[in-house]
Amino acid sequence: MHETTGITRRKSRMIHVGQVAVGGDAPISVQSMTNTETCDVAATVAQIQRLVAAGADIVRVSIPTMEAAQAFAEIRKAVDVALVTDIHFDYRIALEVAKFGADCLRINPGNIGREDRVRQVVEAARDRGICIRIGVNAGSLEKELQKKYGEPNAEALVESALRHMEILERLNFRDYKVSLKASNIAMAVAAYRKMATLTEQPLHLGITEAGALRGGTVKSAIGLGMLLAEGIGDTLRVSLAADPVEEVKVGFEILKSLGLRKKGVNLIACPSCSRQEFDVIATVNALEARLEDVQESIDVAVIGCVVNGPGEAKEVQVGLAGGSPNLLYKDGKPHSKVSNEDLVDTLERAVREELKRRAASTPVIPIKALS
């Protein structure tokens, strides 16, 4: 599709989580978090690899104990993706994972303890080129803020974040990003909107504890979509009580729907009705499952009848319009007739042929030219 997004992104400072740029004009990155027992290295590595295969740019791992920090050392050796370590209270854990190759420390400086301890963590991050994420959550606000505001609200989230940010700024550390998460959509959106006017640091978006797969997806799409459409947000996590792989899939779908990322198959499909010439729902579900491995951007339309089918099919790289007979389109032009029995096989083959054609036509840049 040829429409532009019309979204002007907020100008933010660029930092790096490992090799992943966050902020500035970098693409909005998608994160998820492991839910395995971190000390089970094999299970955690396997889950990280599944997240990477699904397209995750960054993966967060909880490090609640020193034993988990030791396990992280082995996890780090086994995977190449950018890793964020989630740490609370014990500054010594942060110092350990910094030595073991963490790309980002998710901490709240205010709960690390005395300033000398915070300074040690900050200096370890500075020395190793590690960034920090300040993560404020409505469920864990400081007691004095709970007393001041009576209950969690956007103002309390912002004040908490500013307190933590002031500590890092005082230590002349600027390689950090900020999140202000709440399960209440209105609260989270208001907090992010306010923070976007107060700092140029990159913002990590999330609606925390959003719920199960269906409900959490809806809440995240609404909350994150509102912010992203206003140009707010540099990286995001969709928090679901579901397989973390689903978080990555939903995150990319949100970005793709706003035209902010193009990765994988953008599947345009009608909801089906009595006009359909084939089983649209079964065809789309089967095709989506077969093409989950595709990382390249490609638009595919599956429309069940001739009312909208030809029009949609002409706007994408691969399209199917239901009719008598069904008609396959390639690059906006009618290509061949397709029987109902061959729909999924034909569509999958057409998509993979298009991707193969693109790869073959992409010029190879000599290594010398890159030096």
GROMACS .gro file of C-alpha atoms in nm:
model
  371
    1MET     CA    1   0.000   0.000   0.000
    2HIS     CA    2   0.132   0.343  -0.086
    3GLU     CA    3  -0.012   0.567   0.189
    4THR     CA    4   0.243   0.729   0.418
    5THR     CA    5   0.192   0.714   0.794
    6GLY     CA    6   0.158   1.088   0.851
    7ILE     CA    7   0.321   1.029   1.191
    8THR     CA    8   0.597   1.266   1.298
    9ARG     CA    9   0.799   1.099   1.568
   10ARG     CA   10   0.907   1.288   1.878
   11LYS     CA   11   1.272   1.385   1.867
   12SER     CA   12   1.461   1.181   2.121
   13ARG     CA   13   1.820   1.111   2.211
   14MET     CA   14   1.963   0.793   2.060
   15ILE     CA   15   2.116   0.530   2.286
   16HIS     CA   16   2.224   0.174   2.211
   17VAL     CA   17   2.115  -0.154   2.366
   18GLY     CA   18   2.402  -0.362   2.240
   19GLN     CA   19   2.389  -0.321   1.863
   20VAL     CA   20   2.026  -0.204   1.867
   21ALA     CA   21   1.979   0.171   1.835
   22VAL     CA   22   1.692   0.309   2.042
   23GLY     CA   23   1.564   0.662   1.992
   24GLY     CA   24   1.659   0.924   1.736
   25ASP     CA   25   1.559   0.810   1.390
   26ALA     CA   26   1.610   0.440   1.466
   27PRO     CA   27   1.318   0.204   1.398
   28ILE     CA   28   1.095   0.140   1.699
   29SER     CA   29   1.230  -0.182   1.848
   30VAL     CA   30   1.019  -0.469   1.980
   31GLN     CA   31   1.103  -0.636   2.308
   32SER     CA   32   0.981  -0.930   2.509
   33MET     CA   33   1.082  -1.096   2.836
   34THR     CA   34   1.159  -1.456   2.923
   35ASN     CA   35   0.932  -1.629   3.172
   36THR     CA   36   1.148  -1.937   3.228
   37GLU     CA   37   1.342  -1.995   3.548
   38THR     CA   38   1.661  -1.801   3.468
   39CYS     CA   39   1.879  -2.056   3.644
   40ASP     CA   40   1.751  -2.314   3.393
   41VAL     CA   41   1.999  -2.204   3.129
   42ALA     CA   42   1.887  -2.447   2.860
   43ALA     CA   43   1.519  -2.351   2.888
   44THR     CA   44   1.597  -1.980   2.896
   45VAL     CA   45   1.828  -1.999   2.595
   46ALA     CA   46   1.567  -2.200   2.403
   47GLN     CA   47   1.302  -1.941   2.476
   48ILE     CA   48   1.529  -1.654   2.376
   49GLN     CA   49   1.601  -1.829   2.047
   50ARG     CA   50   1.226  -1.864   1.983
   51LEU     CA   51   1.179  -1.494   2.056
   52VAL     CA   52   1.457  -1.404   1.814
   53ALA     CA   53   1.305  -1.628   1.548
   54ALA     CA   54   0.975  -1.442   1.597
   55GLY     CA   55   1.154  -1.113   1.533
   56ALA     CA   56   1.240  -0.977   1.880
   57ASP     CA   57   1.502  -0.702   1.865
   58ILE     CA   58   1.569  -0.705   2.241
   59VAL     CA   59   1.501  -0.965   2.513
   60ARG     CA   60   1.478  -0.897   2.887
   61VAL     CA   61   1.578  -1.155   3.147
   62SER     CA   62   1.491  -1.135   3.516
   63ILE     CA   63   1.792  -1.161   3.749
   64PRO     CA   64   1.650  -1.189   4.103
   65THR     CA   65   1.947  -1.362   4.269
   66MET     CA   66   2.321  -1.396   4.246
   67GLU     CA   67   2.267  -1.752   4.123
   68ALA     CA   68   2.061  -1.612   3.837
   69ALA     CA   69   2.345  -1.370   3.761
   70GLN     CA   70   2.583  -1.664   3.728
   71ALA     CA   71   2.335  -1.839   3.500
   72PHE     CA   72   2.311  -1.521   3.292
   73ALA     CA   73   2.683  -1.551   3.216
   74GLU     CA   74   2.611  -1.881   3.040
   75ILE     CA   75   2.300  -1.746   2.869
   76ARG     CA   76   2.497  -1.451   2.734
   77LYS     CA   77   2.750  -1.686   2.573
   78ALA     CA   78   2.475  -1.880   2.396
   79VAL     CA   79   2.279  -1.599   2.226
   80ASP     CA   80   2.360  -1.294   2.014
   81VAL     CA   81   2.047  -1.084   2.069
   82ALA     CA   82   2.058  -0.766   2.278
   83LEU     CA   83   1.984  -0.862   2.641
   84VAL     CA   84   1.836  -0.645   2.915
   85THR     CA   85   1.879  -0.764   3.274
   86ASP     CA   86   1.595  -0.692   3.515
   87ILE     CA   87   1.734  -0.610   3.861
   88HIS     CA   88   1.583  -0.475   4.180
   89PHE     CA   89   1.732  -0.375   4.514
   90ASP     CA   90   2.069  -0.557   4.508
   91TYR     CA   91   2.335  -0.344   4.338
   92ARG     CA   92   2.583  -0.633   4.350
   93ILE     CA   93   2.372  -0.828   4.100
   94ALA     CA   94   2.390  -0.534   3.860
   95LEU     CA   95   2.769  -0.526   3.894
   96GLU     CA   96   2.789  -0.899   3.819
   97VAL     CA   97   2.574  -0.900   3.505
   98ALA     CA   98   2.757  -0.592   3.379
   99LYS     CA   99   3.075  -0.802   3.383
  100PHE     CA  100   2.896  -1.087   3.207
  101GLY     CA  101   2.788  -0.887   2.903
  102ALA     CA  102   2.447  -0.736   2.977
  103ASP     CA  103   2.351  -0.478   2.714
  104CYS     CA  104   2.117  -0.285   2.944
  105LEU     CA  105   2.047  -0.275   3.316
  106ARG     CA  106   1.679  -0.235   3.404
  107ILE     CA  107   1.693  -0.074   3.747
  108ASN     CA  108   1.537   0.200   3.949
  109PRO     CA  109   1.830   0.392   4.099
  110GLY     CA  110   1.614   0.492   4.394
  111ASN     CA  111   1.572   0.135   4.518
  112ILE     CA  112   1.935   0.033   4.476
  113GLY     CA  113   2.026   0.198   4.805
  114ARG     CA  114   2.291   0.450   4.905
  115GLU     CA  115   2.430   0.683   4.642
  116ASP     CA  116   2.773   0.518   4.657
  117ARG     CA  117   2.608   0.193   4.544
  118VAL     CA  118   2.422   0.366   4.264
  119ARG     CA  119   2.746   0.531   4.160
  120GLN     CA  120   2.919   0.192   4.136
  121VAL     CA  121   2.644   0.060   3.910
  122VAL     CA  122   2.652   0.370   3.692
  123GLU     CA  123   3.029   0.359   3.659
  124ALA     CA  124   3.017  -0.010   3.566
  125ALA     CA  125   2.761   0.073   3.297
  126ARG     CA  126   2.965   0.368   3.174
  127ASP     CA  127   3.290   0.168   3.158
  128ARG     CA  128   3.130  -0.111   2.955
  129GLY     CA  129   2.907   0.097   2.729
  130ILE     CA  130   2.592  -0.040   2.890
  131CYS     CA  131   2.272   0.163   2.895
  132ILE     CA  132   2.020   0.178   3.179
  133ARG     CA  133   1.643   0.158   3.172
  134ILE     CA  134   1.450   0.337   3.444
  135GLY     CA  135   1.131   0.138   3.484
  136VAL     CA  136   0.847   0.299   3.678
  137ASN     CA  137   0.537   0.088   3.745
  138ALA     CA  138   0.206   0.192   3.899
  139GLY     CA  139   0.214  -0.122   4.114
  140SER     CA  140   0.544  -0.041   4.282
  141LEU     CA  141   0.548   0.332   4.345
  142GLU     CA  142   0.748   0.467   4.638
  143LYS     CA  143   0.554   0.477   4.966
  144GLU     CA  144   0.588   0.853   5.001
  145LEU     CA  145   0.438   0.902   4.654
  146GLN     CA  146   0.151   0.669   4.737
  147LYS     CA  147   0.089   0.877   5.048
  148LYS     CA  148   0.121   1.207   4.860
  149TYR     CA  149  -0.116   1.117   4.576
  150GLY     CA  150  -0.343   0.874   4.760
  151GLU     CA  151  -0.343   0.630   4.470
  152PRO     CA  152  -0.138   0.563   4.159
  153ASN     CA  153  -0.192   0.823   3.887
  154ALA     CA  154  -0.007   0.976   3.595
  155GLU     CA  155   0.144   1.255   3.805
  156ALA     CA  156   0.284   1.005   4.054
  157LEU     CA  157   0.440   0.797   3.774
  158VAL     CA  158   0.606   1.104   3.625
  159GLU     CA  159   0.736   1.227   3.961
  160SER     CA  160   0.881   0.885   4.038
  161ALA     CA  161   1.057   0.871   3.702
  162LEU     CA  162   1.195   1.222   3.745
  163ARG     CA  163   1.340   1.128   4.083
  164HIS     CA  164   1.530   0.834   3.934
  165MET     CA  165   1.637   1.038   3.631
  166GLU     CA  166   1.776   1.311   3.855
  167ILE     CA  167   2.010   1.059   4.016
  168LEU     CA  168   2.154   0.954   3.680
  169GLU     CA  169   2.177   1.312   3.557
  170ARG     CA  170   2.361   1.411   3.874
  171LEU     CA  171   2.613   1.137   3.798
  172ASN     CA  172   2.644   1.272   3.441
  173PHE     CA  173   2.502   0.952   3.290
  174ARG     CA  174   2.277   1.007   2.987
  175ASP     CA  175   2.261   0.665   2.824
  176TYR     CA  176   1.926   0.570   2.966
  177LYS     CA  177   1.565   0.522   2.861
  178VAL     CA  178   1.247   0.557   3.066
  179SER     CA  179   0.923   0.363   3.100
  180LEU     CA  180   0.610   0.464   3.296
  181LYS     CA  181   0.382   0.164   3.292
  182ALA     CA  182   0.035   0.109   3.429
  183SER     CA  183  -0.235  -0.148   3.358
  184ASN     CA  184  -0.480   0.141   3.328
  185ILE     CA  185  -0.461   0.269   2.971
  186ALA     CA  186  -0.561   0.628   3.046
  187MET     CA  187  -0.306   0.655   3.327
  188ALA     CA  188  -0.021   0.515   3.120
  189VAL     CA  189  -0.101   0.731   2.817
  190ALA     CA  190  -0.124   1.048   3.029
  191ALA     CA  191   0.208   0.970   3.200
  192TYR     CA  192   0.391   0.909   2.872
  193ARG     CA  193   0.243   1.221   2.716
  194LYS     CA  194   0.364   1.429   3.008
  195MET     CA  195   0.709   1.272   3.015
  196ALA     CA  196   0.747   1.327   2.640
  197THR     CA  197   0.734   1.702   2.706
  198LEU     CA  198   0.988   1.689   2.989
  199THR     CA  199   1.280   1.493   2.846
  200GLU     CA  200   1.459   1.402   2.525
  201GLN     CA  201   1.554   1.059   2.659
  202PRO     CA  202   1.407   0.765   2.466
  203LEU     CA  203   1.083   0.620   2.598
  204HIS     CA  204   1.008   0.250   2.638
  205LEU     CA  205   0.633   0.196   2.593
  206GLY     CA  206   0.415  -0.061   2.762
  207ILE     CA  207   0.076  -0.123   2.916
  208THR     CA  208   0.185  -0.340   3.206
  209GLU     CA  209  -0.003  -0.652   3.314
  210ALA     CA  210  -0.238  -0.601   3.021
  211GLY     CA  211  -0.402  -0.942   3.061
  212ALA     CA  212  -0.444  -1.262   2.863
  213LEU     CA  213  -0.377  -1.294   2.492
  214ARG     CA  214  -0.701  -1.148   2.357
  215GLY     CA  215  -0.777  -0.885   2.619
  216GLY     CA  216  -0.414  -0.785   2.661
  217THR     CA  217  -0.368  -0.748   2.289
  218VAL     CA  218  -0.667  -0.514   2.268
  219LYS     CA  219  -0.554  -0.302   2.565
  220SER     CA  220  -0.198  -0.281   2.432
  221ALA     CA  221  -0.310  -0.196   2.081
  222ILE     CA  222  -0.528   0.088   2.210
  223GLY     CA  223  -0.279   0.233   2.459
  224LEU     CA  224   0.037   0.191   2.257
  225GLY     CA  225  -0.144   0.283   1.937
  226MET     CA  226  -0.256   0.615   2.083
  227LEU     CA  227   0.099   0.706   2.182
  228LEU     CA  228   0.266   0.578   1.868
  229ALA     CA  229   0.018   0.766   1.649
  230GLU     CA  230   0.126   1.084   1.830
  231GLY     CA  231   0.492   1.007   1.758
  232ILE     CA  232   0.570   0.902   2.116
  233GLY     CA  233   0.776   0.590   2.178
  234ASP     CA  234   1.114   0.449   2.078
  235THR     CA  235   1.088   0.086   2.188
  236LEU     CA  236   0.800  -0.123   2.322
  237ARG     CA  237   0.693  -0.439   2.494
  238VAL     CA  238   0.346  -0.587   2.482
  239SER     CA  239   0.292  -0.748   2.825
  240LEU     CA  240   0.070  -1.056   2.795
  241ALA     CA  241  -0.012  -1.348   3.021
  242ALA     CA  242   0.074  -1.573   2.728
  243ASP     CA  243   0.370  -1.722   2.545
  244PRO     CA  244   0.624  -1.438   2.512
  245VAL     CA  245   0.646  -1.513   2.140
  246GLU     CA  246   0.292  -1.377   2.115
  247GLU     CA  247   0.415  -1.048   2.265
  248VAL     CA  248   0.660  -1.010   1.977
  249LYS     CA  249   0.397  -1.093   1.715
  250VAL     CA  250   0.146  -0.847   1.859
  251GLY     CA  251   0.411  -0.577   1.893
  252PHE     CA  252   0.501  -0.600   1.528
  253GLU     CA  253   0.139  -0.607   1.422
  254ILE     CA  254   0.078  -0.281   1.611
  255LEU     CA  255   0.377  -0.116   1.444
  256LYS     CA  256   0.287  -0.254   1.101
  257SER     CA  257  -0.071  -0.131   1.130
  258LEU     CA  258   0.061   0.222   1.185
  259GLY     CA  259   0.320   0.193   0.909
  260LEU     CA  260   0.605   0.231   1.160
  261ARG     CA  261   0.776  -0.102   1.089
  262LYS     CA  262   0.769  -0.329   0.790
  263LYS     CA  263   0.872  -0.679   0.885
  264GLY     CA  264   0.715  -1.005   0.782
  265VAL     CA  265   0.387  -1.060   0.603
  266ASN     CA  266   0.127  -0.783   0.609
  267LEU     CA  267  -0.182  -0.995   0.556
  268ILE     CA  268  -0.492  -0.814   0.428
  269ALA     CA  269  -0.799  -1.036   0.453
  270CYS     CA  270  -1.174  -0.987   0.447
  271PRO     CA  271  -1.381  -1.107   0.744
  272SER     CA  272  -1.578  -1.330   0.503
  273CYS     CA  273  -1.951  -1.336   0.428
  274SER     CA  274  -2.198  -1.539   0.220
  275ARG     CA  275  -2.044  -1.393  -0.098
  276GLN     CA  276  -1.716  -1.576  -0.037
  277GLU     CA  277  -1.612  -1.821  -0.306
  278PHE     CA  278  -1.380  -2.013  -0.070
  279ASP     CA  279  -1.329  -2.055   0.304
  280VAL     CA  280  -1.147  -1.729   0.375
  281ILE     CA  281  -1.088  -1.786   0.746
  282ALA     CA  282  -0.938  -2.133   0.705
  283THR     CA  283  -0.724  -2.014   0.414
  284VAL     CA  284  -0.589  -1.712   0.600
  285ASN     CA  285  -0.514  -1.908   0.918
  286ALA     CA  286  -0.331  -2.178   0.726
  287LEU     CA  287  -0.134  -1.926   0.521
  288GLU     CA  288  -0.039  -1.721   0.826
  289ALA     CA  289   0.094  -2.032   1.000
  290ARG     CA  290   0.300  -2.136   0.698
  291LEU     CA  291   0.456  -1.791   0.656
  292GLU     CA  292   0.553  -1.728   1.020
  293ASP     CA  293   0.921  -1.768   0.931
  294VAL     CA  294   0.915  -1.481   0.679
  295GLN     CA  295   1.108  -1.178   0.804
  296GLU     CA  296   1.107  -0.971   0.485
  297SER     CA  297   0.829  -0.719   0.432
  298ILE     CA  298   0.561  -0.825   0.186
  299ASP     CA  299   0.193  -0.734   0.142
  300VAL     CA  300  -0.050  -1.018   0.074
  301ALA     CA  301  -0.426  -0.986   0.019
  302VAL     CA  302  -0.680  -1.268   0.052
  303ILE     CA  303  -1.031  -1.150  -0.038
  304GLY     CA  304  -1.324  -1.389  -0.078
  305CYS     CA  305  -1.526  -1.229  -0.358
  306VAL     CA  306  -1.517  -0.994  -0.656
  307VAL     CA  307  -1.658  -0.691  -0.473
  308ASN     CA  308  -1.329  -0.581  -0.312
  309GLY     CA  309  -1.101  -0.861  -0.424
  310PRO     CA  310  -0.958  -0.721  -0.749
  311GLY     CA  311  -0.910  -0.375  -0.599
  312GLU     CA  312  -0.719  -0.503  -0.297
  313ALA     CA  313  -0.520  -0.755  -0.500
  314LYS     CA  314  -0.398  -0.483  -0.738
  315GLU     CA  315  -0.236  -0.294  -0.448
  316VAL     CA  316  -0.015  -0.573  -0.311
  317GLN     CA  317   0.268  -0.798  -0.424
  318VAL     CA  318   0.059  -1.117  -0.399
  319GLY     CA  319  -0.320  -1.117  -0.396
  320LEU     CA  320  -0.612  -1.354  -0.428
  321ALA     CA  321  -0.960  -1.248  -0.536
  322GLY     CA  322  -1.242  -1.501  -0.497
  323GLY     CA  323  -1.458  -1.561  -0.802
  324SER     CA  324  -1.560  -1.813  -1.061
  325PRO     CA  325  -1.276  -1.888  -1.093
  326ASN     CA  326  -1.056  -1.749  -0.813
  327LEU     CA  327  -0.782  -1.528  -0.953
  328LEU     CA  328  -0.421  -1.493  -0.830
  329TYR     CA  329  -0.257  -1.152  -0.875
  330LYS     CA  330   0.116  -1.080  -0.879
  331ASP     CA  331   0.247  -0.725  -0.856
  332GLY     CA  332  -0.102  -0.591  -0.917
  333LYS     CA  333  -0.172  -0.789  -1.234
  334PRO     CA  334  -0.387  -1.099  -1.291
  335HIS     CA  335  -0.157  -1.399  -1.306
  336SER     CA  336  -0.346  -1.729  -1.298
  337LYS     CA  337  -0.666  -1.908  -1.205
  338VAL     CA  338  -0.664  -2.105  -0.879
  339SER     CA  339  -0.893  -2.384  -0.763
  340ASN     CA  340  -1.021  -2.391  -0.407
  341GLU     CA  341  -0.820  -2.705  -0.338
  342ASP     CA  342  -0.489  -2.536  -0.424
  343LEU     CA  343  -0.535  -2.196  -0.257
  344VAL     CA  344  -0.292  -2.221   0.035
  345ASP     CA  345  -0.020  -2.403  -0.160
  346THR     CA  346  -0.047  -2.156  -0.448
  347LEU     CA  347  -0.038  -1.849  -0.225
  348GLU     CA  348   0.256  -1.974  -0.021
  349ARG     CA  349   0.448  -2.060  -0.338
  350ALA     CA  350   0.373  -1.718  -0.488
  351VAL     CA  351   0.495  -1.537  -0.175
  352ARG     CA  352   0.817  -1.735  -0.155
  353GLU     CA  353   0.882  -1.691  -0.528
  354GLU     CA  354   0.840  -1.315  -0.490
  355LEU     CA  355   1.083  -1.308  -0.197
  356LYS     CA  356   1.330  -1.519  -0.391
  357ARG     CA  357   1.300  -1.287  -0.692
  358ARG     CA  358   1.369  -0.985  -0.474
  359ALA     CA  359   1.673  -1.146  -0.316
  360ALA     CA  360   1.814  -1.233  -0.657
  361SER     CA  361   1.763  -0.878  -0.784
  362THR     CA  362   1.924  -0.712  -0.482
  363PRO     CA  363   2.273  -0.597  -0.580
  364VAL     CA  364   2.561  -0.740  -0.381
  365ILE     CA  365   2.786  -0.462  -0.247
  366PRO     CA  366   3.155  -0.556  -0.269
  367ILE     CA  367   3.323  -0.583   0.070
  368LYS     CA  368   3.583  -0.327  -0.036
  369ALA     CA  369   3.306  -0.074  -0.096
  370LEU     CA  370   3.195  -0.108   0.265
  371SER     CA  371   3.536  -0.034   0.413
   0.00000   0.00000   0.00000
